[in-house]
Amino acid sequence: MSQVSYDAPSRTYLLTTPATSYALRIGADDAPQHVHWGAPLTLAQAVALPTHDGVTSSFASTSGEELAVEGGARFGVPSLLVRYADGARCVEWVHEGHEIEGNRLHLRLRDRHYPLACTLHYAVHKDSDVVERSLTLRHLGTDEAEAPIEVLRCDAACWSVPAAAGVRLSHTVGEWAGETQLRRTEAPYAETVFTSRRGLSGHYGNPWVMVDAGDATEDRGDVWSMVLAWSGSWRITAHRDHTGGPFTVTGGSGHDGLTWRLRPGESHETPVFAGQFSRSGFGGTSRGWHRYVAEHVLPRPDELRPVVYNSWEATGWDVTLEGQRALAERAAALGVELFVVDDGWFGRRTSDRAGLGDWHPNPERFPHGLGPLVQEVRRLAMRFGLWVEPEMTNPDSDLYREHPDWVLHMPHRRRTELRHQLVLNFARTDVTEWAFTWLDQLVGTYTIDFLKWDMNRALTEAGWPGNPDAERLWSDHTRGVYAVIDRLRRAHPGLRIEGCSGGGGRADLGMLARTDQTWISDNTDADDRIAIQHGYSQIYPARTMSAWVTDSPNPHTGRTTPLAYRFHVAMAGALGIGGDLSRWTEAELAEARDLVALYKQIRPVVQHGEQYRLADAVQHRAGEKVVVIAWGRSRSLRLAGLSPSAVYVDDATGTEHDAATLLTHGLPLHLPKGDRPSTVVRLTRR
Ligand code: GLA
């Protein structure tokens, strides 16, 4: 059956995913109205549904439109706000037709009078219940002399959830070293704004929300979720209407107050704001997003992520050839597959005060360049990676002395430094050309396998003197970053990239479309990581989650924890090690070696399996294999998602378990005694 169908008499469209349906209809005034998002319906059933006519027949402030505009008796949150050259505002749509291309629908709208066109895009997939939405805004003028149209807001999509279900919101809040903290709160009868005004998706909230009726659990219940694929500033506004209108969620790039001009002939593509309806609770919702990210977002989903060593916590800015060599030797002996030198290898970067922008090996630390270290790492049979922060410069750098105009700045305003650095304007093509050139040379010269691409501060004084439409840079900076990464990957197909932004400040689907994994936090304390990883896992899959084992006491929190516990928590993602191995005892190194070997055995299941979040544990299942990583004190753990008639055998002990028992009474856990007991159990279906 076709995934997109159309009923011409009623002008109703139906999108079909494996387990859900989505329907919309062109209303009497040609505005596209939302009809249905939930359980599967046939086209005939969708046609028979009434249209929620919020604009004309009630005082509801959420209109239930697919893209809420300003105009007529609409008083809800506009997804699209424009101002024409004569001062008029508002949009009055004419439905111009559509294209259905396989699994995609393009709905063409045009303003009744002004030269503004808008195409709403919908895409569905055969293997996912995620509906992808975005739009293209176009200025229909052909003559450059025509006036531009001012754009005050242009969201990617507005989603509608049935009013009765729009009761509770799930989202994350956070901060540096405390990212992705899950919050689940009753939705107020009002507009709730989730936003980042920082020019990056941000530590403080991740660009997604989930909506449910207040009764969903990890295992069951209806959940509507929406995720924005964007790495710059953004805004998502949820609106719970007290007069019975649908619960709406409109979202897109950019924060409030930014304005830019759409020029004659110009098209503007929004990022994707994707949505998913699931009947299987928050766990099912997350697994749906994990599958979607693997199948439709990540560039290389099938590759197993290597075990990484990263030098940051061990050496900070104190990077020397000898020191890195010594760490590399110890890392290789543990079974590490990729050795990454973090900050401190370039320019005069001996602290965070200088050097960003001068991307050549520090001549005192690496008198013969990076070659000798790269060779040593390769001799130890590891791949080689480097930390970079291409979007930044320190005022104390040759780059800044040469190009002080390359940073974001405004006339007569301070240049606010954060971490002693300023932001390069990646909306400028001379800047992105420069960035691509040095990155291309660096990666090419040393055949670098992996970059940790960092971004350590928010945008401030985001101006571009001389540019009459400077506020576009809020979005063009992000597009510039995307373009450089995409070009670099095309030029170096073997290169893999880890996204980082002062920890997890830019963890989003926009970055994941062009990176392989995310450094989700600078906080490596295993106790804290459990909550951070829990929040990250709501949307993003384990294979993208760099997870770290560092020293004890932990440098951030001072907390002392057992080595096995630190490993077990990190083994729930893409395992990394970042401790100062020169201080680990022989016993610790031996234990670490065994744990890395164990990780390599469970890695295909953890990275490519389906994840179930259990109480104080995560379970991953791939085919016949189940891996349970538990860090609580409970003696037994109820598993999830198994076929009740199956029988599982414990790989280590040979003990047999009926799945029916594992699902109801639980898996007996033989936890070690002492502080923070934890364990890994591997089961295979008989
Ligand atoms: C940021 C990153 C860290 C580390 C430092 C280096 O803070 O999040 O992991 O790379 O930069 O300066």
XYZ file of C-alpha atoms and ligand atoms in Angstrom:
698
model
C 0.000 0.000 0.000
C 1.170 3.470 -0.786
C 2.401 5.401 2.227
C 0.869 8.660 1.000
C -2.689 8.812 -0.339
C -5.081 11.574 -1.304
C -8.841 11.957 -1.531
C -9.561 14.722 -4.036
C -13.228 15.515 -3.230
C -12.473 16.199 0.449
C -8.881 17.327 -0.205
C -7.675 14.927 2.513
C -4.143 13.495 2.672
C -3.228 10.371 4.586
C 0.312 9.358 5.566
C 0.757 5.774 6.671
C 3.619 4.426 8.781
C 3.928 0.813 9.979
C 1.862 1.410 13.125
C 0.350 4.887 12.809
C -1.574 7.231 10.535
C -1.353 10.963 10.005
C -4.071 12.898 8.180
C -4.575 16.494 7.111
C -7.065 18.313 4.952
C -7.174 21.525 2.962
C -9.825 23.597 4.739
C -12.470 25.912 3.286
C -10.051 28.851 3.408
C -7.299 26.741 1.780
C -5.293 26.532 5.012
C -4.133 22.951 5.755
C -5.977 21.608 8.780
C -4.815 18.825 11.021
C -7.177 15.817 11.070
C -5.529 12.851 12.791
C -2.252 11.609 14.308
C -2.429 8.286 16.051
C -3.648 4.732 15.514
C -3.901 3.471 11.920
C -6.850 4.630 9.780
C -7.844 3.993 6.200
C -8.183 6.910 3.812
C -11.990 6.493 3.911
C -11.944 6.679 7.715
C -9.746 9.779 7.617
C -12.053 11.418 5.078
C -15.023 10.794 7.382
C -13.380 12.593 10.314
C -14.468 16.143 11.051
C -12.038 19.006 10.625
C -11.184 20.897 13.760
C -12.273 24.314 12.628
C -10.648 26.395 15.300
C -10.528 29.601 13.324
C -14.149 30.121 12.447
C -16.307 28.112 14.792
C -14.875 28.452 18.267
C -12.826 30.715 20.446
C -10.104 28.145 20.849
C -6.750 29.747 20.439
C -5.038 26.724 18.970
C -6.301 26.462 15.442
C -5.276 22.901 14.687
C -3.577 24.018 11.518
C -0.563 22.297 10.043
C 1.247 25.590 10.011
C -0.311 28.254 12.190
C -0.013 31.629 10.505
C -0.934 35.136 11.533
C -4.144 36.327 9.887
C -7.906 36.218 10.341
C -9.249 35.308 13.751
C -6.173 33.331 14.732
C -4.773 34.126 18.132
C -2.539 31.178 18.860
C 1.217 30.865 18.496
C 2.122 31.601 14.877
C 4.512 29.187 13.203
C 4.996 31.657 10.368
C 5.199 35.427 10.813
C 6.056 37.716 7.916
C 5.925 41.412 7.099
C 5.658 42.645 3.518
C 7.310 45.770 2.162
C 4.106 47.830 2.378
C 3.799 47.105 6.074
C 1.056 44.478 5.721
C 1.355 41.286 7.716
C -0.678 38.045 7.757
C -0.904 35.207 5.285
C -3.944 34.203 3.256
C -3.332 30.870 1.587
C -4.230 29.592 -1.831
C -3.749 25.839 -2.149
C -1.838 25.383 -5.369
C -1.651 21.600 -5.478
C 0.738 18.902 -4.373
C 3.327 16.385 -5.464
C 3.406 12.876 -4.099
C 6.790 11.272 -4.691
C 6.807 7.787 -3.224
C 6.885 8.278 0.521
C 6.931 12.069 0.306
C 4.223 14.675 0.101
C 4.874 18.270 -0.924
C 1.924 20.552 -0.354
C 2.104 23.796 -2.291
C 0.620 26.979 -0.883
C 0.879 30.561 -2.029
C -0.282 33.853 -0.593
C -3.431 35.212 -2.253
C -1.734 38.523 -3.033
C 1.897 38.803 -1.972
C 4.801 37.020 -3.705
C 5.184 34.405 -0.966
C 5.023 30.651 -1.549
C 5.357 27.894 0.990
C 5.704 24.177 0.413
C 5.018 21.899 3.357
C 7.078 18.711 3.159
C 6.128 15.410 4.758
C 8.140 12.200 4.560
C 7.457 8.774 6.040
C 9.461 5.563 5.940
C 8.583 1.882 5.707
C 10.583 0.988 8.801
C 9.689 3.836 11.150
C 6.700 5.611 12.664
C 8.549 8.917 12.508
C 6.949 11.540 10.269
C 9.466 14.086 9.001
C 8.192 17.591 8.423
C 9.815 20.746 7.136
C 8.956 23.558 4.764
C 10.382 25.678 1.989
C 9.557 29.369 1.953
C 10.012 31.103 -1.375
C 9.910 34.712 -2.542
C 8.168 34.534 -5.919
C 9.698 37.772 -7.158
C 12.011 37.480 -10.121
C 13.479 40.924 -10.153
C 16.209 41.748 -7.653
C 14.820 45.244 -7.377
C 11.633 43.922 -5.795
C 11.279 44.365 -2.076
C 12.285 41.501 0.191
C 9.813 39.939 2.638
C 10.758 40.207 6.283
C 10.601 36.914 8.149
C 9.933 37.256 11.878
C 9.365 33.556 12.501
C 9.479 30.496 10.310
C 8.966 27.215 12.113
C 9.440 23.893 10.377
C 6.074 22.474 11.412
C 3.243 22.662 13.883
C 2.075 19.382 15.413
C -1.354 18.782 16.922
C -2.066 16.245 19.650
C -5.666 15.439 20.693
C -6.703 17.831 23.460
C -7.453 15.011 25.913
C -3.945 13.616 25.533
C -2.086 16.889 25.897
C -1.696 16.815 29.635
C 1.945 16.155 30.397
C 5.233 17.260 28.893
C 8.563 15.461 28.993
C 11.766 17.289 28.135
C 15.277 17.746 29.425
C 16.987 20.559 31.266
C 20.668 20.759 32.062
C 23.877 22.673 32.409
C 27.564 22.142 31.774
C 28.534 18.833 33.413
C 24.878 18.125 34.119
C 23.260 17.701 30.725
C 20.007 15.993 29.675
C 18.201 15.784 33.009
C 14.768 14.364 32.267
C 11.771 16.354 33.505
C 8.192 15.161 33.303
C 5.670 17.787 34.328
C 2.012 18.601 33.910
C 1.545 20.962 30.972
C 0.117 24.294 32.094
C -2.965 25.687 30.361
C -0.802 28.202 28.598
C 2.023 28.503 26.166
C 5.223 26.815 27.267
C 8.355 27.893 25.464
C 11.416 25.702 25.176
C 14.251 27.576 23.567
C 17.933 28.196 23.120
C 19.137 31.724 22.393
C 22.769 30.710 22.344
C 23.423 29.844 18.729
C 23.808 26.184 19.665
C 21.168 23.659 20.625
C 22.484 23.970 24.141
C 23.084 22.392 27.526
C 19.997 23.938 29.056
C 17.371 22.096 27.068
C 17.577 19.643 24.214
C 15.352 20.391 21.178
C 12.623 17.814 21.708
C 9.429 17.319 23.707
C 7.132 14.398 24.433
C 3.429 14.760 25.149
C 1.198 12.230 26.887
C -2.068 12.052 28.782
C -0.275 11.700 32.101
C -0.707 7.938 32.193
C 2.112 6.714 29.954
C 4.844 4.639 31.569
C 8.117 3.244 30.339
C 6.248 0.209 28.927
C 2.861 1.430 27.834
C 0.682 4.345 26.945
C 0.279 6.776 24.059
C 3.151 9.207 23.569
C 3.530 11.891 20.922
C 7.082 13.130 20.551
C 8.692 15.813 18.397
C 12.391 16.310 17.730
C 14.025 19.200 15.932
C 17.058 18.400 13.767
C 18.932 21.646 14.351
C 22.161 22.639 16.075
C 21.745 26.409 16.441
C 19.247 28.541 18.371
C 15.733 27.142 18.366
C 12.271 27.538 19.799
C 9.575 24.971 20.448
C 6.280 26.299 21.816
C 3.719 23.942 23.282
C 0.213 25.254 23.822
C -2.386 23.594 26.009
C -5.687 25.254 25.265
C -8.348 25.361 28.006
C -11.255 25.690 25.582
C -10.813 22.297 24.005
C -8.540 23.049 21.070
C -5.824 20.561 20.230
C -2.552 20.606 22.142
C -0.129 22.123 19.645
C 3.632 22.057 19.389
C 5.216 24.389 16.877
C 8.970 24.433 16.458
C 11.850 25.518 14.350
C 15.230 27.139 14.204
C 16.044 30.567 15.590
C 14.965 32.281 18.775
C 12.401 35.018 19.296
C 13.293 38.499 18.163
C 15.445 37.605 15.192
C 14.329 38.971 11.844
C 15.735 38.425 8.399
C 14.801 39.136 4.807
C 13.717 36.702 2.139
C 14.992 38.152 -1.109
C 13.243 37.980 -4.509
C 13.802 34.532 -6.002
C 15.212 33.162 -2.775
C 14.150 29.862 -1.171
C 14.580 29.097 2.517
C 14.583 25.491 3.726
C 13.833 24.864 7.373
C 15.394 22.018 9.288
C 13.283 18.913 9.882
C 10.974 18.875 12.887
C 10.128 15.193 13.118
C 7.298 13.615 15.090
C 6.462 10.126 16.247
C 3.344 8.617 17.770
C 3.877 5.467 19.824
C 1.497 3.262 21.780
C 4.371 1.646 23.696
C 5.154 4.242 26.316
C 8.373 6.171 26.729
C 10.527 3.097 26.179
C 8.822 2.319 22.869
C 9.069 5.970 21.903
C 12.817 5.993 22.568
C 13.386 2.746 20.674
C 11.457 4.251 17.760
C 13.779 7.269 17.745
C 16.867 5.082 18.129
C 15.841 3.038 15.071
C 15.056 6.184 13.125
C 18.416 7.786 13.961
C 20.183 4.590 12.904
C 18.265 4.122 9.669
C 17.734 7.693 8.522
C 20.076 10.112 10.292
C 23.550 8.724 11.028
C 26.080 8.599 8.198
C 27.599 5.242 9.246
C 25.124 3.480 11.506
C 26.429 -0.035 10.923
C 30.001 0.473 12.047
C 30.786 -0.583 15.565
C 32.130 2.413 17.456
C 35.714 1.827 18.596
C 36.905 1.780 22.183
C 38.458 5.241 22.519
C 41.133 6.660 24.730
C 40.945 10.464 25.123
C 43.712 12.369 26.892
C 41.701 15.321 28.234
C 41.245 14.341 31.851
C 44.706 12.829 32.066
C 46.797 15.639 30.639
C 44.600 18.728 30.177
C 46.693 21.299 28.328
C 49.905 19.661 29.437
C 50.428 17.756 26.216
C 53.868 16.412 25.289
C 55.039 13.842 22.806
C 56.476 11.710 25.599
C 53.405 11.968 27.803
C 51.032 11.024 24.971
C 53.285 8.166 23.902
C 53.246 6.748 27.403
C 49.448 7.001 27.592
C 49.100 5.448 24.142
C 51.185 2.466 25.162
C 49.093 1.831 28.246
C 45.846 2.426 26.350
C 46.823 -0.054 23.640
C 47.587 -2.655 26.277
C 44.028 -2.284 27.584
C 42.550 -3.024 24.176
C 41.818 0.566 23.139
C 41.271 0.932 19.376
C 41.407 4.696 18.828
C 43.715 7.148 20.599
C 42.572 10.774 20.674
C 44.798 13.692 21.670
C 42.538 16.356 23.124
C 43.219 20.090 23.510
C 46.765 21.442 23.846
C 48.573 20.057 20.774
C 48.534 23.189 18.586
C 49.616 26.832 18.404
C 50.534 28.355 21.748
C 47.758 26.458 23.442
C 49.205 25.828 26.870
C 46.035 26.999 28.621
C 42.598 28.170 27.538
C 43.917 31.727 27.100
C 45.647 31.410 23.737
C 46.045 29.573 20.496
C 42.554 28.792 19.173
C 42.742 29.496 15.464
C 46.416 28.550 15.043
C 45.938 24.975 13.933
C 49.484 23.738 13.509
C 51.307 21.460 15.944
C 52.951 23.360 18.773
C 56.624 23.462 17.646
C 58.004 23.116 21.166
C 55.826 20.158 22.063
C 55.992 18.498 18.649
C 59.239 19.681 17.019
C 58.811 17.178 14.183
C 55.079 17.708 13.835
C 52.536 15.098 14.852
C 54.107 12.446 12.613
C 56.126 10.670 15.320
C 53.104 10.392 17.619
C 50.797 9.238 14.834
C 53.342 6.593 13.839
C 53.647 5.395 17.399
C 49.875 5.149 17.800
C 49.642 3.183 14.559
C 52.511 0.927 15.606
C 50.418 0.144 18.668
C 47.619 -0.865 16.247
C 45.316 1.982 17.216
C 43.683 4.632 15.069
C 44.551 8.274 15.669
C 42.247 11.160 16.515
C 42.567 14.859 17.381
C 40.540 17.490 19.182
C 39.644 20.629 17.226
C 37.454 23.658 17.867
C 37.200 25.224 14.403
C 34.510 27.819 15.149
C 36.599 29.657 17.739
C 39.564 31.920 18.196
C 41.377 33.369 21.184
C 42.145 37.094 20.933
C 45.658 35.932 21.764
C 46.209 34.078 18.495
C 47.872 34.852 15.183
C 44.562 34.253 13.451
C 42.777 36.942 15.439
C 45.643 39.415 15.101
C 45.411 38.941 11.350
C 41.607 38.808 10.997
C 39.949 40.648 13.887
C 36.929 41.170 11.630
C 36.303 37.434 11.265
C 34.621 37.118 14.649
C 31.003 37.901 15.406
C 30.898 41.492 16.582
C 28.861 44.665 16.537
C 29.980 48.265 16.227
C 30.202 50.107 19.565
C 29.592 46.885 21.521
C 31.983 44.879 23.636
C 33.333 41.622 22.321
C 32.288 39.437 25.227
C 34.824 36.705 25.843
C 33.747 33.388 27.273
C 36.533 30.974 28.166
C 38.779 33.720 26.739
C 37.496 33.079 23.248
C 35.414 34.648 20.486
C 33.226 33.016 17.849
C 34.329 33.014 14.224
C 31.555 33.992 11.847
C 30.881 30.763 9.969
C 28.248 32.574 7.910
C 31.191 34.140 6.030
C 32.430 32.072 3.129
C 36.022 33.290 3.575
C 35.926 31.905 7.115
C 34.449 28.537 6.137
C 36.912 28.312 3.237
C 39.770 28.907 5.682
C 38.364 26.312 8.095
C 37.914 23.693 5.413
C 41.407 24.304 4.044
C 43.278 23.764 7.310
C 41.091 20.850 8.370
C 41.528 19.203 4.981
C 45.298 19.639 5.178
C 45.524 18.463 8.763
C 43.419 15.354 8.166
C 45.201 14.671 4.871
C 48.752 15.179 6.166
C 48.433 12.774 9.062
C 45.603 10.596 7.702
C 43.662 11.418 10.814
C 40.908 8.902 11.513
C 38.818 10.845 13.974
C 38.118 14.409 15.054
C 36.488 15.528 18.260
C 34.764 18.680 16.956
C 34.214 20.951 19.934
C 32.311 24.255 20.347
C 32.849 25.787 23.718
C 30.814 28.934 23.923
C 27.542 30.593 22.986
C 27.219 33.379 20.434
C 27.159 36.950 21.777
C 27.178 40.307 19.985
C 26.267 38.232 16.950
C 26.681 40.967 14.389
C 28.335 41.365 11.024
C 29.089 45.044 10.415
C 28.389 46.077 6.850
C 25.938 43.248 6.274
C 22.425 44.714 6.049
C 20.783 41.405 6.918
C 23.118 40.287 9.677
C 20.611 38.357 11.802
C 20.600 35.610 9.202
C 23.954 34.610 10.603
C 22.242 32.924 13.550
C 21.133 30.276 11.134
C 23.867 30.662 8.529
C 26.585 30.049 11.132
C 25.067 26.621 11.792
C 24.667 25.954 8.073
C 28.311 26.958 7.602
C 29.393 24.423 10.215
C 27.293 21.737 8.536
C 28.787 22.608 5.139
C 32.396 22.380 6.379
C 31.795 19.036 8.109
C 29.941 17.623 5.103
C 32.685 18.706 2.717
C 35.385 17.343 4.989
C 33.658 13.970 5.177
C 33.280 13.868 1.422
C 36.980 14.683 0.997
C 38.007 12.082 3.612
C 35.555 9.182 3.542
C 37.497 7.366 6.262
C 37.198 10.234 8.731
C 34.902 9.785 11.735
C 33.730 12.672 13.909
C 32.573 13.089 17.484
C 30.364 16.100 18.184
C 31.112 17.986 21.398
C 30.173 21.351 22.810
C 31.575 21.888 26.275
C 30.291 18.361 26.835
C 26.771 17.798 25.506
C 25.887 21.345 24.459
C 25.220 20.434 20.835
C 23.750 16.948 20.978
C 21.037 16.937 18.345
C 19.883 15.285 15.128
C 21.473 18.058 13.052
C 24.937 17.131 14.326
C 24.185 13.404 14.319
C 23.405 13.599 10.597
C 27.095 14.332 10.026
C 28.923 12.926 13.031
C 29.268 9.419 14.419
C 28.981 9.959 18.132
C 28.458 12.614 20.795
C 30.587 13.562 23.777
C 27.517 13.876 25.978
C 29.092 15.475 29.044
C 32.357 16.554 30.631
C 31.075 14.988 33.808
C 32.507 11.479 34.011
C 31.310 10.669 37.530
C 29.465 7.368 37.110
C 26.741 8.292 39.622
C 25.990 11.490 37.695
C 26.366 9.794 34.327
C 23.436 7.487 35.014
C 20.991 10.420 34.952
C 22.756 12.148 32.035
C 22.731 8.933 29.985
C 19.096 8.295 30.908
C 18.111 11.701 29.512
C 20.266 11.322 26.409
C 18.758 7.893 25.703
C 15.250 9.319 25.496
C 15.941 10.182 21.848
C 19.502 9.274 20.924
C 20.804 5.729 20.529
C 23.542 4.043 22.552
C 25.868 3.749 19.557
C 26.174 7.559 19.490
C 26.755 7.986 23.223
C 30.446 8.348 24.084
C 30.733 7.149 27.654
C 33.842 7.502 29.751
C 35.776 5.783 32.459
C 38.089 8.145 34.310
C 39.891 8.299 37.598
C 38.639 7.878 41.138
C 38.186 10.138 43.067
C 36.425 11.786 40.143
C 38.074 15.100 39.181
C 34.696 16.875 38.949
C 32.871 15.556 41.965
C 35.577 14.116 44.182
C 33.532 10.940 44.472
C 35.285 7.612 44.886
C 33.715 4.696 43.019
C 34.854 1.183 42.110
C 36.499 0.677 38.721
C 34.044 -2.031 37.637
C 31.082 0.242 38.397
C 32.632 3.081 36.355
C 33.170 0.673 33.489
C 29.725 -0.891 33.679
C 27.978 2.481 33.516
C 30.122 3.507 30.516
C 29.609 0.146 28.804
C 25.976 1.129 28.202
C 27.227 3.359 25.368
C 30.282 3.654 23.102
C 33.012 2.915 25.636
C 35.841 5.350 26.176
C 38.638 5.637 28.700
C 40.009 8.937 29.857
C 41.794 8.361 33.145
C 45.430 9.077 33.819
C 46.630 5.567 33.048
C 50.109 6.402 34.295
C 48.644 6.344 37.803
C 46.519 3.206 37.506
C 47.915 0.259 39.438
C 48.792 -3.048 37.783
C 45.689 -4.566 39.350
C 43.507 -1.767 37.980
C 45.044 -2.095 34.528
C 44.436 -5.850 34.552
C 40.829 -5.394 35.629
C 40.349 -2.700 32.970
C 41.791 -5.013 30.309
C 39.235 -7.690 31.183
C 36.403 -5.170 31.179
C 37.404 -3.810 27.767
C 37.462 -7.399 26.465
C 33.999 -7.975 27.944
C 32.779 -4.763 26.342
C 33.977 -5.923 22.944
C 31.888 -9.067 23.391
C 28.705 -7.202 24.299
C 29.341 -4.256 21.977
C 27.277 -5.466 18.987
C 24.278 -5.951 21.277
C 24.735 -2.669 23.173
C 25.447 -0.559 20.110
C 23.059 -2.177 17.645
C 20.389 -3.758 19.804
C 17.126 -2.423 21.166
C 17.418 -0.679 24.488
C 15.088 -1.127 27.436
C 15.562 1.147 30.422
C 14.944 -0.847 33.590
C 15.142 0.170 37.221
C 18.867 0.768 37.921
C 19.780 -1.122 34.768
C 19.660 -1.119 30.997
C 18.884 -4.102 28.864
C 19.916 -4.394 25.227
C 18.585 -7.053 22.901
C 19.746 -7.943 19.414
C 18.448 -11.115 17.794
C 19.058 -14.018 20.165
C 21.319 -12.034 22.477
C 20.404 -10.059 25.572
C 22.822 -7.973 27.625
C 21.823 -6.598 30.996
C 23.971 -4.004 32.743
C 22.800 -3.459 36.294
C 24.070 -1.051 38.935
C 21.427 -1.145 41.638
C 21.178 -3.126 44.858
C 18.138 -5.175 43.991
C 18.681 -8.912 43.925
C 16.497 -9.516 40.912
C 15.606 -7.527 37.867
C 12.492 -7.830 35.729
C 13.487 -7.873 32.068
C 11.442 -6.483 29.206
C 10.600 -7.068 25.572
C 11.224 -10.838 25.508
C 8.918 -13.401 23.987
C 7.406 -15.159 27.059
C 7.768 -18.641 25.572
C 11.524 -18.258 25.003
C 14.233 -19.826 27.132
C 17.474 -17.948 27.775
C 20.833 -19.345 28.839
C 23.314 -17.309 30.886
C 26.494 -17.207 28.757
C 28.763 -17.188 31.800
C 27.120 -19.827 34.015
C 24.979 -21.912 31.666
C 21.940 -21.347 33.906
C 18.654 -21.525 32.027
C 15.862 -19.007 32.514
C 12.331 -19.046 31.176
C 11.567 -15.672 29.649
C 8.143 -15.828 31.285
C 9.904 -15.859 34.657
C 12.413 -13.188 33.658
C 9.518 -10.930 32.676
C 7.490 -11.467 35.829
C 9.769 -12.438 38.708
C 13.019 -11.226 37.266
C 16.574 -12.254 36.615
C 18.402 -13.162 39.832
C 21.396 -10.833 40.127
C 24.557 -12.004 41.831
C 25.999 -8.671 42.769
C 29.392 -8.329 44.379
C 29.553 -7.066 47.942
C 30.653 -3.557 48.777
C 30.162 -0.061 47.479
C 28.113 0.411 44.287
C 27.741 -3.187 43.220
C 27.210 -3.664 39.503
C 27.243 -6.466 36.996
C 26.877 -7.443 33.351
C 24.758 -10.471 32.449
C 24.794 -11.983 28.964
C 21.973 -14.237 27.874
C 21.436 -16.167 24.657
C 18.117 -17.524 23.497
C 18.153 -21.305 23.299
C 35.620 21.177 26.265
C 35.277 19.714 26.090
C 36.251 18.887 26.870
C 37.654 19.168 26.429
C 37.950 20.645 26.550
C 39.279 21.000 25.955
O 35.387 21.588 27.569
O 33.961 19.448 26.480
O 35.938 17.527 26.755
O 37.815 18.725 25.093
O 36.962 21.419 25.895
O 39.557 22.332 26.121
